[in-house]
mmCIF file of C-alpha atoms in Angstrom:
data_model
loop_
_atom_site.group_PDB
_atom_site.id
_atom_site.type_symbol
_atom_site.label_atom_id
_atom_site.label_comp_id
_atom_site.label_asym_id
_atom_site.label_seq_id
_atom_site.Cartn_x
_atom_site.Cartn_y
_atom_site.Cartn_z
ATOM 1 C CA MET A 21 27.169 27.147 2.111
ATOM 2 C CA ILE A 22 28.324 23.778 3.457
ATOM 3 C CA ASN A 23 24.696 22.609 3.855
ATOM 4 C CA ARG A 24 23.948 23.649 0.274
ATOM 5 C CA LEU A 25 26.964 21.733 -1.057
ATOM 6 C CA THR A 26 25.968 18.676 1.000
ATOM 7 C CA MET A 27 22.443 18.782 -0.433
ATOM 8 C CA LEU A 28 23.767 19.104 -4.003
ATOM 9 C CA HIS A 29 26.111 16.182 -3.381
ATOM 10 C CA SER A 30 23.199 14.070 -2.116
ATOM 11 C CA TYR A 31 21.077 14.852 -5.175
ATOM 12 C CA ALA A 32 24.017 14.049 -7.456
ATOM 13 C CA MET A 33 24.463 10.659 -5.782
ATOM 14 C CA GLY A 34 20.803 9.785 -6.389
ATOM 15 C CA ILE A 35 20.994 10.826 -10.046
ATOM 16 C CA LEU A 36 24.166 8.815 -10.625
ATOM 17 C CA ILE A 37 22.585 5.703 -9.137
ATOM 18 C CA ILE A 38 19.551 6.048 -11.400
ATOM 19 C CA ILE A 39 21.777 6.556 -14.452
ATOM 20 C CA GLY A 40 23.789 3.507 -13.440
ATOM 21 C CA GLY A 41 20.589 1.459 -13.404
ATOM 22 C CA LEU A 42 19.806 2.634 -16.946
ATOM 23 C CA VAL A 43 23.020 1.283 -18.416
ATOM 24 C CA LEU A 44 23.268 -2.025 -16.562
ATOM 25 C CA PRO A 45 22.122 -5.210 -18.343
ATOM 26 C CA GLN A 46 18.432 -6.091 -17.926
ATOM 27 C CA GLN A 47 16.403 -9.239 -17.426
ATOM 28 C CA ALA A 48 13.358 -9.862 -19.582
ATOM 29 C CA ASP A 49 11.039 -11.551 -17.127
ATOM 30 C CA ALA A 50 9.791 -11.148 -13.548
ATOM 31 C CA VAL A 51 9.804 -14.105 -11.174
ATOM 32 C CA PRO A 52 7.777 -13.491 -7.953
ATOM 33 C CA ALA A 53 5.291 -16.025 -6.620
ATOM 34 C CA PHE A 54 2.226 -15.250 -8.747
ATOM 35 C CA ALA A 55 4.307 -14.940 -11.918
ATOM 36 C CA ARG A 56 5.602 -18.445 -11.212
ATOM 37 C CA GLN A 57 2.088 -19.824 -10.721
ATOM 38 C CA THR A 58 0.522 -18.176 -13.772
ATOM 39 C CA SER A 59 3.572 -18.332 -16.073
ATOM 40 C CA MET A 60 2.913 -14.665 -16.856
ATOM 41 C CA PRO A 61 5.229 -11.646 -16.507
ATOM 42 C CA CYS A 62 4.569 -9.106 -13.753
ATOM 43 C CA SER A 63 3.321 -6.593 -16.347
ATOM 44 C CA ALA A 64 0.290 -8.795 -17.025
ATOM 45 C CA CYS A 65 -1.212 -7.732 -13.680
ATOM 46 C CA HIS A 66 0.453 -4.390 -12.956
ATOM 47 C CA PHE A 67 0.017 -0.893 -14.357
ATOM 48 C CA GLN A 68 3.330 0.914 -15.005
ATOM 49 C CA HIS A 69 5.070 -1.170 -12.320
ATOM 50 C CA PHE A 70 4.384 -3.387 -9.313
ATOM 51 C CA PRO A 71 2.452 -3.288 -7.001
ATOM 52 C CA ALA A 72 -0.150 -1.071 -8.779
ATOM 53 C CA LEU A 73 -2.863 -3.258 -10.335
ATOM 54 C CA ASN A 74 -4.394 -3.066 -13.807
ATOM 55 C CA SER A 75 -7.771 -4.544 -14.732
ATOM 56 C CA PHE A 76 -6.359 -8.051 -15.214
ATOM 57 C CA GLY A 77 -4.581 -7.836 -11.870
ATOM 58 C CA ARG A 78 -7.863 -6.882 -10.205
ATOM 59 C CA SER A 79 -9.499 -9.924 -11.797
ATOM 60 C CA PHE A 80 -6.701 -12.204 -10.567
ATOM 61 C CA ARG A 81 -7.039 -10.910 -7.011
ATOM 62 C CA SER A 82 -10.845 -11.084 -7.126
ATOM 63 C CA GLY A 83 -10.541 -14.731 -8.125
ATOM 64 C CA GLY A 84 -8.575 -15.460 -4.977
ATOM 65 C CA TYR A 85 -5.154 -15.981 -6.605
ATOM 66 C CA THR A 86 -6.391 -19.260 -8.127
ATOM 67 C CA LEU A 87 -5.502 -18.704 -11.804
ATOM 68 C CA THR A 88 -2.737 -21.045 -12.976
ATOM 69 C CA GLY A 89 -0.629 -21.308 -16.126
ATOM 70 C CA GLY A 90 1.914 -23.867 -17.264
ATOM 71 C CA GLN A 91 2.865 -24.973 -13.756
ATOM 72 C CA GLY A 92 2.205 -28.604 -12.882
ATOM 73 C CA MET A 93 -0.795 -29.355 -10.665
ATOM 74 C CA ILE A 94 -1.833 -32.059 -8.215
ATOM 75 C CA GLU A 95 -5.390 -32.867 -9.228
ATOM 76 C CA GLY A 96 -7.844 -35.317 -7.672
ATOM 77 C CA ASP A 97 -11.075 -35.586 -5.703
ATOM 78 C CA ASP A 98 -11.368 -32.361 -3.662
ATOM 79 C CA ILE A 99 -7.796 -31.279 -4.358
ATOM 80 C CA SER A 100 -6.286 -28.877 -6.876
ATOM 81 C CA LEU A 101 -2.859 -27.739 -5.761
ATOM 82 C CA PRO A 102 0.282 -26.500 -7.536
ATOM 83 C CA LEU A 103 3.157 -28.976 -7.507
ATOM 84 C CA MET A 104 5.390 -26.339 -5.952
ATOM 85 C CA LEU A 105 4.777 -23.862 -3.148
ATOM 86 C CA ASN A 106 5.072 -20.478 -4.846
ATOM 87 C CA ALA A 107 7.068 -17.905 -2.932
ATOM 88 C CA SER A 108 8.903 -14.611 -3.329
ATOM 89 C CA VAL A 109 11.411 -12.724 -1.215
ATOM 90 C CA ILE A 110 10.475 -9.046 -1.054
ATOM 91 C CA THR A 111 13.134 -6.628 0.113
ATOM 92 C CA LYS A 112 13.837 -2.887 0.239
ATOM 93 C CA LEU A 113 17.171 -1.123 0.580
ATOM 94 C CA ARG A 114 16.858 2.616 1.263
ATOM 95 C CA TYR A 115 18.951 5.683 1.941
ATOM 96 C CA VAL A 116 17.124 8.576 3.629
ATOM 97 C CA LYS A 117 18.369 12.113 4.231
ATOM 98 C CA SER A 118 16.287 14.811 5.954
ATOM 99 C CA ASN A 119 17.150 18.394 6.911
ATOM 100 C CA GLY A 120 16.380 18.491 10.647
ATOM 101 C CA ASN A 121 18.765 19.848 13.262
ATOM 102 C CA THR A 122 19.361 16.681 15.310
ATOM 103 C CA ASN A 123 22.414 15.477 13.349
ATOM 104 C CA ALA A 124 21.183 11.933 14.016
ATOM 105 C CA GLY A 125 19.168 9.320 12.154
ATOM 106 C CA SER A 126 17.839 10.559 8.828
ATOM 107 C CA ASP A 127 18.994 14.114 9.660
ATOM 108 C CA PHE A 128 22.531 12.769 9.476
ATOM 109 C CA GLY A 129 21.686 10.377 6.643
ATOM 110 C CA VAL A 130 20.832 6.734 7.226
ATOM 111 C CA ILE A 131 21.018 3.464 5.302
ATOM 112 C CA GLU A 132 17.947 1.344 6.041
ATOM 113 C CA TRP A 133 18.805 -2.251 5.275
ATOM 114 C CA PRO A 134 16.595 -4.043 5.264
ATOM 115 C CA ASP A 135 13.799 -1.491 5.442
ATOM 116 C CA GLU A 136 11.592 -4.454 4.633
ATOM 117 C CA ALA A 137 12.468 -8.126 4.232
ATOM 118 C CA ALA A 138 9.685 -10.653 3.889
ATOM 119 C CA LEU A 139 8.891 -13.999 2.344
ATOM 120 C CA LEU A 140 5.585 -13.818 0.481
ATOM 121 C CA VAL A 141 3.967 -17.211 0.012
ATOM 122 C CA GLY A 142 0.709 -17.507 -1.858
ATOM 123 C CA GLY A 143 -1.423 -18.774 -4.698
ATOM 124 C CA LYS A 144 -3.931 -21.488 -5.336
ATOM 125 C CA LEU A 145 -4.948 -23.519 -2.287
ATOM 126 C CA ALA A 146 -7.875 -25.448 -3.784
ATOM 127 C CA LYS A 147 -10.285 -25.158 -6.709
ATOM 128 C CA ASP A 148 -12.094 -22.219 -5.111
ATOM 129 C CA ALA A 149 -9.576 -21.036 -2.545
ATOM 130 C CA GLY A 150 -6.297 -19.165 -2.494
ATOM 131 C CA PHE A 151 -4.096 -17.493 0.063
ATOM 132 C CA LEU A 152 -1.395 -14.920 0.688
ATOM 133 C CA MET A 153 0.991 -14.990 3.644
ATOM 134 C CA GLU A 154 3.758 -12.553 4.575
ATOM 135 C CA LEU A 155 6.500 -14.044 6.694
ATOM 136 C CA GLY A 156 8.897 -11.524 8.170
ATOM 137 C CA LEU A 157 12.595 -12.322 7.886
ATOM 138 C CA THR A 158 13.706 -9.834 10.552
ATOM 139 C CA ASP A 159 10.895 -10.016 13.146
ATOM 140 C CA ALA A 160 10.580 -12.255 16.186
ATOM 141 C CA ASN A 161 7.027 -13.118 15.099
ATOM 142 C CA SER A 162 7.406 -14.015 11.442
ATOM 143 C CA PHE A 163 3.666 -14.335 10.708
ATOM 144 C CA LEU A 164 3.039 -10.709 9.774
ATOM 145 C CA SER A 165 0.010 -10.832 7.463
ATOM 146 C CA THR A 166 -2.158 -13.725 6.313
ATOM 147 C CA LYS A 167 -5.401 -14.062 4.398
ATOM 148 C CA VAL A 168 -7.268 -17.028 2.954
ATOM 149 C CA HIS A 169 -9.645 -16.258 0.082
ATOM 150 C CA PHE A 170 -12.689 -18.551 -0.319
ATOM 151 C CA ASN A 171 -14.848 -18.189 -3.450
ATOM 152 C CA LEU A 172 -18.322 -19.134 -2.252
ATOM 153 C CA GLY A 173 -20.253 -18.941 -5.517
ATOM 154 C CA LYS A 174 -21.379 -16.780 -8.413
ATOM 155 C CA ALA A 175 -24.558 -15.018 -9.493
ATOM 156 C CA GLY A 176 -24.106 -14.036 -13.128
ATOM 157 C CA ASN A 177 -20.753 -12.245 -13.307
ATOM 158 C CA THR A 178 -20.671 -11.438 -9.594
ATOM 159 C CA GLN A 179 -18.302 -13.451 -7.427
ATOM 160 C CA PHE A 180 -19.075 -13.841 -3.713
ATOM 161 C CA SER A 181 -16.128 -14.441 -1.403
ATOM 162 C CA ALA A 182 -15.209 -14.701 2.272
ATOM 163 C CA ILE A 183 -11.666 -13.785 3.323
ATOM 164 C CA PRO A 184 -10.516 -14.205 6.938
ATOM 165 C CA PHE A 185 -7.330 -12.231 7.588
ATOM 166 C CA SER A 186 -4.941 -10.822 10.154
ATOM 167 C CA THR A 187 -2.196 -8.241 9.610
ATOM 168 C CA ASP A 188 0.390 -6.427 11.679
ATOM 169 C CA GLY A 189 0.173 -3.162 9.740
ATOM 170 C CA LEU A 190 -1.900 -3.198 6.532
ATOM 171 C CA GLY A 191 -5.253 -2.163 8.020
ATOM 172 C CA ALA A 192 -8.879 -3.272 7.804
ATOM 173 C CA ALA A 193 -8.787 -3.037 3.994
ATOM 174 C CA TYR A 194 -6.153 -5.796 3.793
ATOM 175 C CA GLY A 195 -8.829 -8.453 3.390
ATOM 176 C CA PHE A 196 -9.813 -7.150 -0.064
ATOM 177 C CA GLU A 197 -8.827 -4.023 -1.979
ATOM 178 C CA LEU A 198 -8.377 -3.378 -5.709
ATOM 179 C CA LEU A 199 -7.675 0.338 -6.235
ATOM 180 C CA ASN A 200 -4.202 1.928 -6.184
ATOM 181 C CA THR A 201 -5.186 5.043 -4.218
ATOM 182 C CA GLY A 202 -3.536 4.001 -0.948
ATOM 183 C CA ALA A 203 -6.870 2.787 0.431
ATOM 184 C CA GLN A 204 -4.811 -0.139 1.735
ATOM 185 C CA ARG A 205 -1.216 0.445 2.812
ATOM 186 C CA SER A 206 0.681 -1.875 0.462
ATOM 187 C CA GLN A 207 -1.494 -1.129 -2.586
ATOM 188 C CA ARG A 208 0.057 2.080 -3.943
ATOM 189 C CA PRO A 209 2.002 3.331 -6.981
ATOM 190 C CA ILE A 210 4.831 5.114 -5.091
ATOM 191 C CA GLU A 211 6.756 4.521 -1.893
ATOM 192 C CA GLU A 212 5.768 7.800 -0.153
ATOM 193 C CA ARG A 213 2.298 6.587 0.838
ATOM 194 C CA ARG A 214 1.451 9.487 3.177
ATOM 195 C CA GLY A 215 2.388 11.996 0.500
ATOM 196 C CA PHE A 216 -0.509 11.247 -1.867
ATOM 197 C CA SER A 217 -3.195 9.228 -0.043
ATOM 198 C CA ALA A 218 -5.788 10.550 2.427
ATOM 199 C CA ALA A 219 -6.267 7.077 3.937
ATOM 200 C CA GLN A 220 -2.527 6.816 4.603
ATOM 201 C CA ALA A 221 -2.054 10.394 5.792
ATOM 202 C CA LEU A 222 -4.808 9.909 8.376
ATOM 203 C CA GLY A 223 -3.708 6.346 9.180
ATOM 204 C CA LEU A 224 -7.085 4.770 8.423
ATOM 205 C CA GLY A 225 -5.626 2.569 5.684
ATOM 206 C CA SER A 226 -2.948 0.968 7.861
ATOM 207 C CA GLY A 227 -2.408 -0.510 11.319
ATOM 208 C CA GLU A 228 -3.108 -3.817 13.033
ATOM 209 C CA ALA A 229 -6.315 -5.513 11.902
ATOM 210 C CA THR A 230 -8.026 -8.890 12.181
ATOM 211 C CA GLY A 231 -11.394 -9.713 10.630
ATOM 212 C CA ILE A 232 -13.247 -11.364 7.778
ATOM 213 C CA ALA A 233 -13.944 -9.624 4.481
ATOM 214 C CA LEU A 234 -17.303 -10.492 2.921
ATOM 215 C CA VAL A 235 -17.031 -9.525 -0.727
ATOM 216 C CA ALA A 236 -19.113 -9.214 -3.879
ATOM 217 C CA SER A 237 -17.006 -8.407 -6.944
ATOM 218 C CA SER A 238 -17.325 -8.197 -10.704
ATOM 219 C CA HIS A 239 -15.370 -6.698 -13.588
ATOM 220 C CA ASN A 240 -16.751 -3.206 -12.914
ATOM 221 C CA PHE A 241 -17.438 -3.039 -9.162
ATOM 222 C CA PHE A 242 -16.647 -4.506 -5.783
ATOM 223 C CA ILE A 243 -18.210 -4.267 -2.330
ATOM 224 C CA ASN A 244 -16.406 -5.319 0.824
ATOM 225 C CA TYR A 245 -18.029 -5.470 4.252
ATOM 226 C CA THR A 246 -15.604 -6.436 7.011
ATOM 227 C CA PRO A 247 -16.361 -6.960 10.706
ATOM 228 C CA TRP A 248 -12.973 -6.392 12.342
ATOM 229 C CA VAL A 249 -10.932 -5.442 15.357
ATOM 230 C CA PRO A 250 -7.807 -3.213 15.392
ATOM 231 C CA GLY A 251 -5.591 -5.986 16.728
ATOM 232 C CA TRP A 252 -3.054 -8.637 15.738
ATOM 233 C CA GLU A 253 -1.026 -11.415 17.361
ATOM 234 C CA GLU A 254 -1.856 -11.080 21.092
ATOM 235 C CA ASN A 255 -3.089 -7.487 20.929
ATOM 236 C CA ASN A 256 -6.861 -6.791 21.202
ATOM 237 C CA LEU A 257 -7.909 -10.258 20.014
ATOM 238 C CA GLU A 258 -10.048 -11.074 23.065
ATOM 239 C CA VAL A 259 -13.286 -9.924 21.479
ATOM 240 C CA LYS A 260 -16.842 -11.205 21.069
ATOM 241 C CA PRO A 261 -18.459 -11.324 17.602
ATOM 242 C CA SER A 262 -20.865 -8.645 18.814
ATOM 243 C CA GLY A 263 -17.913 -6.453 19.791
ATOM 244 C CA LEU A 264 -16.405 -6.093 16.311
ATOM 245 C CA ALA A 265 -16.209 -2.756 14.503
ATOM 246 C CA HIS A 266 -17.349 -2.311 10.897
ATOM 247 C CA TYR A 267 -15.547 -1.488 7.662
ATOM 248 C CA LEU A 268 -17.429 -0.923 4.400
ATOM 249 C CA ARG A 269 -15.810 -0.402 1.017
ATOM 250 C CA ALA A 270 -17.496 0.010 -2.371
ATOM 251 C CA ALA A 271 -16.015 1.009 -5.719
ATOM 252 C CA TYR A 272 -17.137 1.281 -9.337
ATOM 253 C CA THR A 273 -14.397 0.376 -11.841
ATOM 254 C CA PRO A 274 -15.570 1.124 -15.407
ATOM 255 C CA PHE A 275 -13.583 1.744 -18.554
ATOM 256 C CA ILE A 276 -14.289 5.269 -19.807
ATOM 257 C CA GLY A 277 -13.104 5.183 -23.385
ATOM 258 C CA SER A 278 -9.616 3.678 -23.136
ATOM 259 C CA TRP A 279 -9.172 4.782 -19.529
ATOM 260 C CA ASP A 280 -9.299 2.217 -16.730
ATOM 261 C CA THR A 281 -10.995 4.105 -13.896
ATOM 262 C CA GLY A 282 -12.168 3.553 -10.336
ATOM 263 C CA PHE A 283 -14.319 5.607 -7.968
ATOM 264 C CA GLY A 284 -15.173 4.551 -4.445
ATOM 265 C CA PHE A 285 -15.602 5.207 -0.750
ATOM 266 C CA GLN A 286 -14.408 3.668 2.492
ATOM 267 C CA LEU A 287 -16.281 3.846 5.796
ATOM 268 C CA TRP A 288 -14.972 2.782 9.199
ATOM 269 C CA SER A 289 -17.648 2.812 11.908
ATOM 270 C CA GLY A 290 -18.482 1.574 15.374
ATOM 271 C CA ASP A 291 -16.443 0.725 18.446
ATOM 272 C CA ALA A 292 -14.514 -2.505 18.904
ATOM 273 C CA GLU A 293 -15.208 -3.937 22.342
ATOM 274 C CA VAL A 294 -12.203 -5.889 23.647
ATOM 275 C CA ALA A 295 -11.150 -7.361 26.974
ATOM 276 C CA ASP A 296 -9.025 -5.020 29.086
ATOM 277 C CA GLY A 297 -7.035 -7.809 30.805
ATOM 278 C CA ALA A 298 -8.586 -7.054 34.191
ATOM 279 C CA GLY A 299 -11.984 -8.673 33.801
ATOM 280 C CA GLY A 300 -13.547 -5.654 32.114
ATOM 281 C CA GLU A 301 -13.951 -4.273 28.602
ATOM 282 C CA THR A 302 -12.402 -1.449 26.580
ATOM 283 C CA LEU A 303 -13.975 0.399 23.671
ATOM 284 C CA ILE A 304 -11.793 1.306 20.688
ATOM 285 C CA ALA A 305 -13.305 3.886 18.337
ATOM 286 C CA THR A 306 -12.735 3.458 14.581
ATOM 287 C CA ASP A 307 -14.907 6.104 12.867
ATOM 288 C CA GLY A 308 -13.652 7.665 9.650
ATOM 289 C CA TRP A 309 -14.294 7.853 5.911
ATOM 290 C CA VAL A 310 -12.504 8.369 2.601
ATOM 291 C CA VAL A 311 -13.661 8.949 -0.976
ATOM 292 C CA ASP A 312 -11.181 8.136 -3.727
ATOM 293 C CA GLY A 313 -10.732 7.809 -7.454
ATOM 294 C CA GLN A 314 -8.202 6.828 -10.079
ATOM 295 C CA MET A 315 -7.676 6.974 -13.849
ATOM 296 C CA GLN A 316 -5.124 4.774 -15.637
ATOM 297 C CA GLY A 317 -4.523 5.162 -19.340
ATOM 298 C CA SER A 318 -2.210 6.816 -21.846
ATOM 299 C CA VAL A 319 -1.474 10.254 -23.225
ATOM 300 C CA GLY A 320 -0.286 9.443 -26.719
ATOM 301 C CA SER A 321 2.045 6.501 -26.168
ATOM 302 C CA LEU A 322 2.926 7.459 -22.584
ATOM 303 C CA PRO A 323 1.114 5.668 -19.721
ATOM 304 C CA LEU A 324 -0.410 8.026 -17.152
ATOM 305 C CA GLY A 325 -1.914 7.248 -13.752
ATOM 306 C CA ILE A 326 -3.880 9.832 -11.745
ATOM 307 C CA TYR A 327 -5.021 9.155 -8.165
ATOM 308 C CA ALA A 328 -6.918 11.329 -5.682
ATOM 309 C CA SER A 329 -8.597 10.927 -2.289
ATOM 310 C CA TYR A 330 -10.169 12.972 0.489
ATOM 311 C CA GLY A 331 -11.152 11.818 3.944
ATOM 312 C CA SER A 332 -11.691 12.464 7.625
ATOM 313 C CA CYS A 333 -11.418 10.622 10.921
ATOM 314 C CA SER A 334 -13.730 11.430 13.817
ATOM 315 C CA SER A 335 -12.145 12.943 16.906
ATOM 316 C CA ASP A 336 -12.370 10.505 19.827
ATOM 317 C CA GLU A 337 -9.947 10.037 22.708
ATOM 318 C CA SER A 338 -10.419 6.250 22.369
ATOM 319 C CA HIS A 339 -9.762 6.174 18.606
ATOM 320 C CA PHE A 340 -7.425 3.430 17.427
ATOM 321 C CA LEU A 341 -5.378 6.117 15.650
ATOM 322 C CA GLU A 342 -3.388 8.491 17.842
ATOM 323 C CA GLY A 343 -3.737 11.192 15.186
ATOM 324 C CA CYS A 344 -7.540 11.055 15.535
ATOM 325 C CA THR A 345 -7.618 11.767 19.288
ATOM 326 C CA ASN A 346 -7.214 15.546 19.023
ATOM 327 C CA THR A 347 -9.846 18.237 19.659
ATOM 328 C CA ASP A 348 -11.345 18.305 16.154
ATOM 329 C CA ASP A 349 -11.777 15.777 13.362
ATOM 330 C CA GLY A 350 -8.722 15.092 11.222
ATOM 331 C CA GLU A 351 -8.965 15.831 7.488
ATOM 332 C CA ALA A 352 -6.700 15.011 4.553
ATOM 333 C CA PHE A 353 -6.611 15.392 0.784
ATOM 334 C CA GLY A 354 -4.071 13.860 -1.552
ATOM 335 C CA MET A 355 -3.408 13.443 -5.248
ATOM 336 C CA LEU A 356 -0.734 11.884 -7.449
ATOM 337 C CA ALA A 357 0.103 11.855 -11.150
ATOM 338 C CA GLN A 358 2.655 9.401 -12.561
ATOM 339 C CA LEU A 359 3.776 9.534 -16.210
ATOM 340 C CA GLY A 360 5.694 6.800 -17.994
ATOM 341 C CA VAL A 361 8.357 8.720 -19.926
ATOM 342 C CA LEU A 362 9.864 5.400 -21.040
ATOM 343 C CA PRO A 363 6.815 3.080 -21.136
ATOM 344 C CA ASN A 364 7.224 0.066 -18.835
ATOM 345 C CA LYS A 365 10.689 1.316 -17.813
ATOM 346 C CA ALA A 366 10.896 4.839 -16.376
ATOM 347 C CA ASN A 367 8.285 7.054 -14.699
ATOM 348 C CA ILE A 368 8.230 10.517 -13.196
ATOM 349 C CA PHE A 369 5.664 11.549 -10.597
ATOM 350 C CA ALA A 370 4.403 14.470 -8.568
ATOM 351 C CA ALA A 371 2.113 14.385 -5.524
ATOM 352 C CA TYR A 372 0.473 16.861 -3.171
ATOM 353 C CA ARG A 373 -1.133 16.338 0.230
ATOM 354 C CA THR A 374 -2.899 18.481 2.803
ATOM 355 C CA LEU A 375 -3.426 17.288 6.376
ATOM 356 C CA ASP A 376 -5.161 18.894 9.351
ATOM 357 C CA ASP A 377 -4.767 16.642 12.395
ATOM 358 C CA GLY A 378 -7.475 18.429 14.416
ATOM 359 C CA SER A 379 -5.163 19.943 17.032
ATOM 360 C CA ASP A 380 -6.122 23.265 18.643
ATOM 361 C CA ASP A 381 -2.910 24.839 17.340
ATOM 362 C CA ASP A 382 -0.261 23.986 14.765
ATOM 363 C CA SER A 383 -2.476 21.450 12.995
ATOM 364 C CA LYS A 384 -1.515 21.881 9.326
ATOM 365 C CA PHE A 385 0.909 19.478 7.655
ATOM 366 C CA ASN A 386 1.101 19.829 3.875
ATOM 367 C CA ALA A 387 3.541 18.072 1.562
ATOM 368 C CA THR A 388 4.720 18.211 -2.043
ATOM 369 C CA THR A 389 6.555 15.205 -3.473
ATOM 370 C CA ILE A 390 8.439 14.844 -6.752
ATOM 371 C CA GLY A 391 10.319 11.786 -7.907
ATOM 372 C CA ALA A 392 11.115 9.138 -10.472
ATOM 373 C CA ASN A 393 11.370 5.378 -10.657
ATOM 374 C CA TYR A 394 13.039 2.990 -13.047
ATOM 375 C CA LEU A 395 12.422 -0.709 -13.694
ATOM 376 C CA PHE A 396 15.753 -2.511 -13.993
ATOM 377 C CA SER A 397 13.513 -5.498 -14.698
ATOM 378 C CA GLN A 398 9.846 -6.118 -14.061
ATOM 379 C CA ASN A 399 10.585 -7.278 -10.518
ATOM 380 C CA ILE A 400 13.334 -4.772 -9.588
ATOM 381 C CA ARG A 401 12.524 -1.080 -9.153
ATOM 382 C CA PHE A 402 14.740 1.869 -8.291
ATOM 383 C CA GLU A 403 12.999 4.952 -6.921
ATOM 384 C CA VAL A 404 14.170 8.383 -5.817
ATOM 385 C CA TYR A 405 12.006 11.220 -4.497
ATOM 386 C CA TYR A 406 12.090 14.506 -2.635
ATOM 387 C CA VAL A 407 9.455 15.739 -0.145
ATOM 388 C CA LYS A 408 8.976 19.346 0.987
ATOM 389 C CA GLU A 409 6.543 20.022 3.859
ATOM 390 C CA SER A 410 4.811 23.236 4.935
ATOM 391 C CA GLY A 411 2.157 24.415 7.408
ATOM 392 C CA ASP A 412 2.036 25.650 11.004
ATOM 393 C CA GLY A 413 2.401 22.121 12.376
ATOM 394 C CA VAL A 414 5.618 21.697 10.394
ATOM 395 C CA ASP A 415 6.877 25.132 11.459
ATOM 396 C CA ALA A 416 6.342 24.222 15.133
ATOM 397 C CA ARG A 417 8.628 21.170 15.064
ATOM 398 C CA GLY A 418 11.519 21.459 17.453
ATOM 399 C CA ASN A 419 13.798 19.586 15.049
ATOM 400 C CA GLU A 420 13.052 22.096 12.245
ATOM 401 C CA ARG A 421 12.634 19.204 9.806
ATOM 402 C CA ASP A 422 10.619 20.073 6.693
ATOM 403 C CA SER A 423 12.173 18.110 3.847
ATOM 404 C CA LYS A 424 13.748 14.776 2.969
ATOM 405 C CA TRP A 425 14.937 12.820 0.013
ATOM 406 C CA LEU A 426 15.019 9.053 -0.366
ATOM 407 C CA PHE A 427 16.588 6.542 -2.721
ATOM 408 C CA GLN A 428 15.255 2.985 -2.732
ATOM 409 C CA LEU A 429 15.848 -0.387 -4.327
ATOM 410 C CA PHE A 430 12.658 -2.478 -4.192
ATOM 411 C CA ALA A 431 12.910 -6.055 -5.434
ATOM 412 C CA GLY A 432 10.912 -9.258 -5.526
ATOM 413 C CA TYR A 433 12.791 -12.486 -6.224
#
C-alpha cells in the first residue's frame, strides 16, 4: 500500500510540474548557436521540437553549418567568418525514480543535476567549411566531441564533403547523420533513446569514435562512408590507416505526398587494429547492421512523427560493445510515434522495443515507454515519461527493477 501511494505521489508531482510549465509566461524565440548565426528560430530546422531535424534542418547540416542570416560577417580574400563566435549552453536537469529493491540511487529517487552540461560552439568557419564542438562543463577533459565539415565540391545537386571528427560517446555516425531514428545517439526525438531505437538498444549508435566521414548528400539522399576507430582522447588512437574499421550509411529521404520520409541502413564492418601498449596489436571487432525509417507529417492539423528500426550486432568476444560479446548475435527492434496535441507546444508519445542480447539464458529485454513533452519556448523543453520492462532477462535481475519514470528539463541558451 505504501509503495502504491509513493508511486501515485511521484506521478502527481510530474503532472503538476508539466501543468506549471503550461501556465508560466513564454518566450517567442529560441537563441542557441545556430539560431544566432542564421537569425532563424529553432523551429526552422526542427520537427516538433529540438533536436529532431526537418528537411530544412537536414539541408543546413548537409551544408556544413555555413548558412548565415543577419549576423555581421568578416569578409575578405580567403576568409568568411561571423563577427561573433556562436555558442550555446546545453543543460539537462532530471529526476529519476525506479522500482528496484536497492533503496539507493534511482530506486530511492535521484536528482541528476547536471545530467548534462556542455558548451556547444559551432557554425561557419570559412566559405566552404563549418564546425561543431562540444565542450564539457563538468568533465576533466572538456573537449568531448568535435567535427569540422569541409564542402569539397558539387556535381549537380550532390554535395561532396569530408568531415574529420572525434567523440567521447556519440558513435561512428557522429561525423554525419540526418535521420531522427536514433542512428546517432544525440539525434533523436525523445530522451529515452534505448526505448525506441535499435542502434541505441544494441549500442552501435553510440560510444567513443574517431574517424573521417566521406559524404555525398542531396535533398533526397545521403551516403556516408567513414573509416574509424572506436577510440577517443588517449584510448585506442594508436592506429595505422590500414587498421581502421568501416562504417557505411545510406538513406533515401523523399517527400511522399506531404510526408517527409527517410529510409536507410547502417553497416559497421571490419576490425580496428590498434596498439596494445606492449609493442603488439589488438583487434577490436565492430560488425553490426541496422535498417531504419521515419515519416514526419500531419494528421489533420496535428504533427505526427513515426520512427522504426531493426538491427543486429555480430557476436564476437573482441567486439567494441560489451553487449555484443555473448554466445549469439544481439538483435533489437524499436518503434516510436509522437503526436503534437498542441502543435509546436505539446506532444505525447509511445514507444516499444525488443532486445535479445544473445546470452545463453535470460536474454530478452523488452520495454514499453509512454510520455509527453512540452515546449516552454523553442529552446526549453520539459519531458516526462514512464518505462515498463519485461522479458526473462528483466525477470532475472537481482534488484527486481522493471520500471522507472523520469522528469527532465532540457534547455539550450
